[in-house]
Amino acid sequence: PDVPLDSVGARMTTLSTCRTTLGFGPDRVCFLTDVEGNFEYFLAFVELSEALTLVSTDGADGAVDLELRDGWLFVFGGDAVDKGGLVGGSIRVARSLV
């Protein structure tokens, strides 16, 4: 269903409240933050994640394709770019998240 998003951020609510009130919503939340451009860390998180699946590593720009499993909401808390890991990765992390 279409839900107006003009009040997003005005208040926070639990997922169960969201599902009850709106009649839909995710069953689980996957939260990632402070990657700081470390592509190796990002890939390790994806590998351990129950919510994200690595679909392809064939991106010409070095980014990966990810898939979000049904019933999950993915929330990225920020700090995608910074100094990078062993071989950098800020752009690869950012493009993989889009």
XYZ file of N, CA, C and O in Angstrom:
392
model
N 0.820 -1.203 0.000
C 0.000 0.000 0.000
C 0.855 1.254 0.000
O 1.971 1.252 0.479
N 0.286 2.314 -0.562
C 0.980 3.595 -0.580
C 0.858 4.259 0.778
O -0.226 4.368 1.334
N 1.981 4.695 1.317
C 2.016 5.336 2.621
C 2.701 6.682 2.459
O 3.801 6.754 1.908
N 2.070 7.773 2.896
C 2.734 9.071 2.783
C 3.994 9.100 3.641
O 3.992 8.660 4.790
N 5.064 9.589 3.059
C 6.347 9.605 3.761
C 6.691 10.987 4.308
O 7.805 11.229 4.720
N 5.728 11.910 4.335
C 6.021 13.265 4.784
C 6.315 13.352 6.272
O 6.871 14.334 6.740
N 5.949 12.338 7.036
C 6.214 12.384 8.473
C 7.386 11.496 8.890
O 7.611 11.285 10.066
N 8.134 10.981 7.902
C 9.281 10.135 8.217
C 10.281 10.944 9.020
O 10.596 12.073 8.696
N 10.773 10.384 10.083
C 11.728 11.067 10.940
C 11.058 11.861 12.042
O 11.708 12.256 12.992
N 9.764 12.116 11.937
C 9.072 12.867 12.981
C 8.959 12.044 14.254
O 8.937 12.575 15.345
N 8.892 10.740 14.106
C 8.844 9.868 15.280
C 9.349 8.498 14.885
O 9.302 8.113 13.729
N 9.854 7.783 15.840
C 10.343 6.432 15.593
C 9.358 5.447 16.188
O 8.724 5.716 17.196
N 9.245 4.324 15.544
C 8.319 3.304 16.012
C 8.959 1.939 15.830
O 9.862 1.780 15.028
N 8.506 0.971 16.573
C 9.054 -0.371 16.446
C 8.495 -1.025 15.202
O 7.463 -0.628 14.675
N 9.173 -2.048 14.729
C 8.701 -2.769 13.546
C 7.357 -3.420 13.797
O 6.496 -3.444 12.930
N 7.153 -3.949 14.994
C 5.874 -4.586 15.273
C 4.739 -3.571 15.241
O 3.649 -3.862 14.757
N 4.990 -2.373 15.732
C 3.976 -1.320 15.669
C 3.707 -0.940 14.221
O 2.561 -0.754 13.819
N 4.745 -0.849 13.431
C 4.604 -0.519 12.014
C 3.755 -1.576 11.309
O 2.839 -1.243 10.575
N 4.051 -2.837 11.544
C 3.287 -3.912 10.903
C 1.840 -3.887 11.349
O 0.934 -4.085 10.555
N 1.609 -3.630 12.636
C 0.250 -3.621 13.164
C -0.530 -2.427 12.633
O -1.671 -2.561 12.188
N 0.084 -1.267 12.646
C -0.588 -0.039 12.231
C -0.802 0.016 10.723
O -1.877 0.349 10.247
N 0.224 -0.287 9.963
C 0.159 -0.138 8.521
C -0.274 -1.406 7.800
O -0.648 -1.355 6.641
N -0.168 -2.546 8.468
C -0.547 -3.793 7.841
C 0.550 -4.433 7.018
O 0.334 -5.434 6.353
N 1.732 -3.851 7.032
C 2.865 -4.449 6.339
C 4.137 -3.978 7.014
O 4.123 -3.090 7.841
N 5.216 -4.589 6.661
C 6.510 -4.187 7.213
C 7.443 -5.373 7.267
O 7.031 -6.513 7.109
N 8.700 -5.106 7.483
C 9.684 -6.184 7.516
C 9.575 -6.997 8.796
O 9.080 -6.521 9.813
N 10.053 -8.233 8.705
C 10.106 -9.089 9.885
C 11.381 -8.855 10.681
O 11.405 -9.012 11.890
N 12.450 -8.476 9.975
C 13.754 -8.303 10.612
C 14.478 -7.104 10.022
O 14.236 -6.712 8.902
N 15.417 -6.572 10.814
C 16.217 -5.440 10.363
C 17.687 -5.837 10.345
O 18.193 -6.439 11.290
N 18.362 -5.477 9.274
C 19.803 -5.656 9.137
C 20.410 -4.260 9.167
O 20.069 -3.414 8.339
N 21.299 -3.988 10.112
C 21.863 -2.653 10.304
C 23.378 -2.692 10.123
O 24.057 -3.520 10.723
N 23.879 -1.795 9.294
C 25.317 -1.695 9.054
C 25.709 -0.226 9.114
O 25.019 0.632 8.562
N 26.820 0.062 9.768
C 27.307 1.436 9.834
C 28.827 1.434 9.969
O 29.439 0.399 10.219
N 29.416 2.589 9.785
C 30.853 2.801 9.987
C 31.738 1.873 9.160
O 32.739 1.355 9.639
N 31.408 1.713 7.889
C 32.244 0.917 6.995
C 33.537 1.661 6.683
O 34.588 1.053 6.502
N 33.468 2.993 6.645
C 34.637 3.856 6.459
C 35.423 3.540 5.187
O 36.633 3.684 5.151
N 34.750 3.075 4.140
C 35.422 2.780 2.883
C 36.207 1.486 2.870
O 36.900 1.183 1.901
N 36.093 0.688 3.907
C 36.834 -0.561 3.997
C 36.045 -1.655 3.282
O 35.145 -2.277 3.840
N 36.396 -1.897 2.021
C 35.660 -2.845 1.186
C 35.767 -4.277 1.718
O 34.812 -5.047 1.648
N 36.908 -4.619 2.285
C 37.090 -5.965 2.842
C 36.146 -6.186 4.029
O 35.531 -7.248 4.175
N 36.014 -5.181 4.873
C 35.088 -5.239 6.006
C 33.651 -5.369 5.506
O 32.865 -6.158 6.022
N 33.313 -4.572 4.486
C 31.981 -4.603 3.896
C 31.646 -6.007 3.381
O 30.571 -6.542 3.654
N 32.570 -6.610 2.629
C 32.336 -7.956 2.098
C 32.228 -8.995 3.207
O 31.415 -9.925 3.122
N 33.009 -8.848 4.262
C 32.923 -9.768 5.399
C 31.560 -9.660 6.071
O 30.971 -10.666 6.471
N 31.036 -8.437 6.186
C 29.706 -8.247 6.760
C 28.653 -8.928 5.904
O 27.783 -9.636 6.420
N 28.735 -8.742 4.596
C 27.766 -9.367 3.688
C 27.831 -10.880 3.815
O 26.797 -11.560 3.852
N 29.023 -11.434 3.904
C 29.194 -12.883 4.021
C 28.532 -13.438 5.288
O 27.943 -14.512 5.277
N 28.595 -12.683 6.381
C 28.010 -13.128 7.647
C 26.530 -12.791 7.782
O 25.849 -13.330 8.648
N 26.036 -11.932 6.921
C 24.673 -11.435 7.033
C 23.638 -12.491 6.665
O 23.783 -13.209 5.680
N 22.568 -12.546 7.444
C 21.430 -13.391 7.107
C 20.506 -12.677 6.124
O 19.678 -13.301 5.476
N 20.640 -11.359 6.004
C 19.728 -10.554 5.198
C 20.223 -10.325 3.779
O 19.428 -10.212 2.857
N 21.523 -10.231 3.597
C 22.094 -9.874 2.299
C 22.736 -11.078 1.632
O 23.379 -11.891 2.283
N 22.565 -11.145 0.315
C 23.185 -12.194 -0.488
C 24.061 -11.532 -1.538
O 23.617 -10.591 -2.209
N 25.269 -12.015 -1.681
C 26.171 -11.526 -2.719
C 25.772 -12.184 -4.030
O 25.866 -13.400 -4.179
N 25.304 -11.390 -4.982
C 24.805 -11.910 -6.257
C 25.909 -11.966 -7.295
O 26.028 -12.927 -8.038
N 26.725 -10.896 -7.357
C 27.754 -10.835 -8.385
C 28.908 -9.950 -7.917
O 28.711 -8.957 -7.238
N 30.105 -10.335 -8.329
C 31.295 -9.524 -8.074
C 31.903 -9.046 -9.389
O 33.055 -8.652 -9.429
N 31.120 -9.096 -10.452
C 31.612 -8.805 -11.802
C 31.468 -7.358 -12.233
O 31.651 -7.055 -13.403
N 31.146 -6.469 -11.316
C 30.952 -5.066 -11.695
C 32.223 -4.463 -12.259
O 33.305 -4.631 -11.702
N 32.100 -3.760 -13.374
C 33.266 -3.153 -14.017
C 33.924 -2.109 -13.124
O 35.121 -1.879 -13.198
N 33.119 -1.492 -12.248
C 33.645 -0.463 -11.357
C 34.126 -1.026 -10.026
O 34.496 -0.287 -9.131
N 34.107 -2.358 -9.897
C 34.553 -2.998 -8.672
C 33.466 -3.187 -7.634
O 33.676 -3.816 -6.609
N 32.279 -2.633 -7.891
C 31.161 -2.794 -6.965
C 30.610 -4.212 -7.058
O 30.870 -4.935 -8.021
N 29.872 -4.611 -6.042
C 29.214 -5.916 -6.045
C 27.707 -5.708 -6.113
O 27.189 -4.662 -5.739
N 27.015 -6.720 -6.616
C 25.554 -6.705 -6.631
C 25.067 -7.495 -5.435
O 25.506 -8.630 -5.207
N 24.151 -6.884 -4.688
C 23.598 -7.518 -3.495
C 22.105 -7.720 -3.663
O 21.449 -6.994 -4.401
N 21.589 -8.700 -2.939
C 20.154 -8.930 -2.920
C 19.698 -8.990 -1.472
O 20.363 -9.614 -0.638
N 18.598 -8.341 -1.183
C 18.021 -8.353 0.153
C 16.975 -9.461 0.208
O 16.058 -9.497 -0.609
N 17.120 -10.349 1.156
C 16.176 -11.464 1.282
C 14.811 -10.966 1.734
O 14.699 -9.938 2.413
N 13.780 -11.692 1.349
C 12.405 -11.348 1.716
C 12.252 -11.250 3.229
O 12.835 -12.037 3.978
N 11.450 -10.283 3.661
C 11.156 -10.109 5.077
C 12.155 -9.251 5.827
O 12.018 -9.045 7.024
N 13.174 -8.757 5.143
C 14.227 -7.964 5.774
C 14.152 -6.504 5.340
O 13.781 -6.193 4.218
N 14.563 -5.641 6.236
C 14.776 -4.227 5.957
C 16.253 -3.960 6.184
O 16.805 -4.331 7.221
N 16.915 -3.337 5.214
C 18.326 -3.007 5.362
C 18.449 -1.526 5.695
O 17.891 -0.675 4.993
N 19.168 -1.223 6.762
C 19.394 0.157 7.180
C 20.901 0.390 7.218
O 21.628 -0.332 7.901
N 21.339 1.391 6.454
C 22.746 1.774 6.501
C 22.848 3.034 7.328
O 22.241 4.054 7.014
N 23.628 2.970 8.401
C 23.702 4.063 9.356
C 24.661 5.178 9.014
O 24.731 6.170 9.725
N 25.412 5.041 7.944
C 26.304 6.123 7.536
C 27.763 5.743 7.573
O 28.137 4.626 7.896
N 28.606 6.700 7.229
C 30.061 6.530 7.152
C 30.465 5.446 6.158
O 31.200 4.519 6.469
N 29.990 5.594 4.925
C 30.348 4.643 3.874
C 31.767 4.866 3.369
O 32.437 3.926 2.976
N 32.205 6.117 3.365
C 33.504 6.417 2.770
C 34.457 7.040 3.782
O 34.055 7.695 4.725
N 35.736 6.799 3.577
C 36.803 7.383 4.388
C 38.114 6.959 3.757
O 38.260 6.990 2.550
N 39.018 6.452 4.543
C 40.355 6.092 4.062
C 40.393 4.775 3.311
O 41.310 4.516 2.561
N 39.450 3.894 3.540
C 39.449 2.609 2.857
C 40.233 1.559 3.612
O 40.825 1.814 4.653
N 40.205 0.363 3.097
C 40.908 -0.762 3.721
C 42.273 -0.954 3.094
O 42.946 0.003 2.723
N 42.665 -2.211 2.934
C 43.985 -2.520 2.394
C 44.198 -1.944 1.002
O 45.271 -1.465 0.672
N 43.171 -2.002 0.175
C 43.293 -1.515 -1.193
C 42.284 -0.406 -1.478
O 41.921 -0.170 -2.614
N 41.854 0.304 -0.472
C 40.841 1.340 -0.661
C 39.474 0.715 -0.851
O 39.286 -0.465 -0.636
N 38.520 1.493 -1.242
C 37.222 0.894 -1.495
C 36.041 1.808 -1.289
O 34.910 1.367 -1.376
N 36.273 3.078 -0.995
C 35.162 3.976 -0.724
C 34.141 4.002 -1.851
O 32.934 3.896 -1.615
N 34.606 4.120 -3.091
C 33.690 4.170 -4.230
C 33.005 2.822 -4.407
O 31.803 2.752 -4.670
N 33.728 1.734 -4.252
C 33.121 0.400 -4.386
C 32.052 0.177 -3.333
O 30.993 -0.374 -3.620
N 32.300 0.601 -2.103
C 31.297 0.458 -1.035
C 30.067 1.274 -1.384
O 28.943 0.772 -1.350
N 30.264 2.535 -1.745
C 29.127 3.409 -2.055
C 28.307 2.878 -3.215
O 27.078 2.833 -3.159
N 28.955 2.453 -4.270
C 28.223 1.921 -5.439
C 27.541 0.604 -5.144
O 26.485 0.313 -5.689
N 28.110 -0.191 -4.274
C 27.477 -1.455 -3.902
C 26.214 -1.242 -3.080
O 25.283 -2.035 -3.141
N 26.192 -0.154 -2.315
C 25.026 0.144 -1.486
C 23.855 0.732 -2.271
O 22.725 0.688 -1.821
N 24.146 1.279 -3.446
C 23.085 1.931 -4.227
C 22.259 0.903 -4.962
O 22.681 -0.040 -5.481
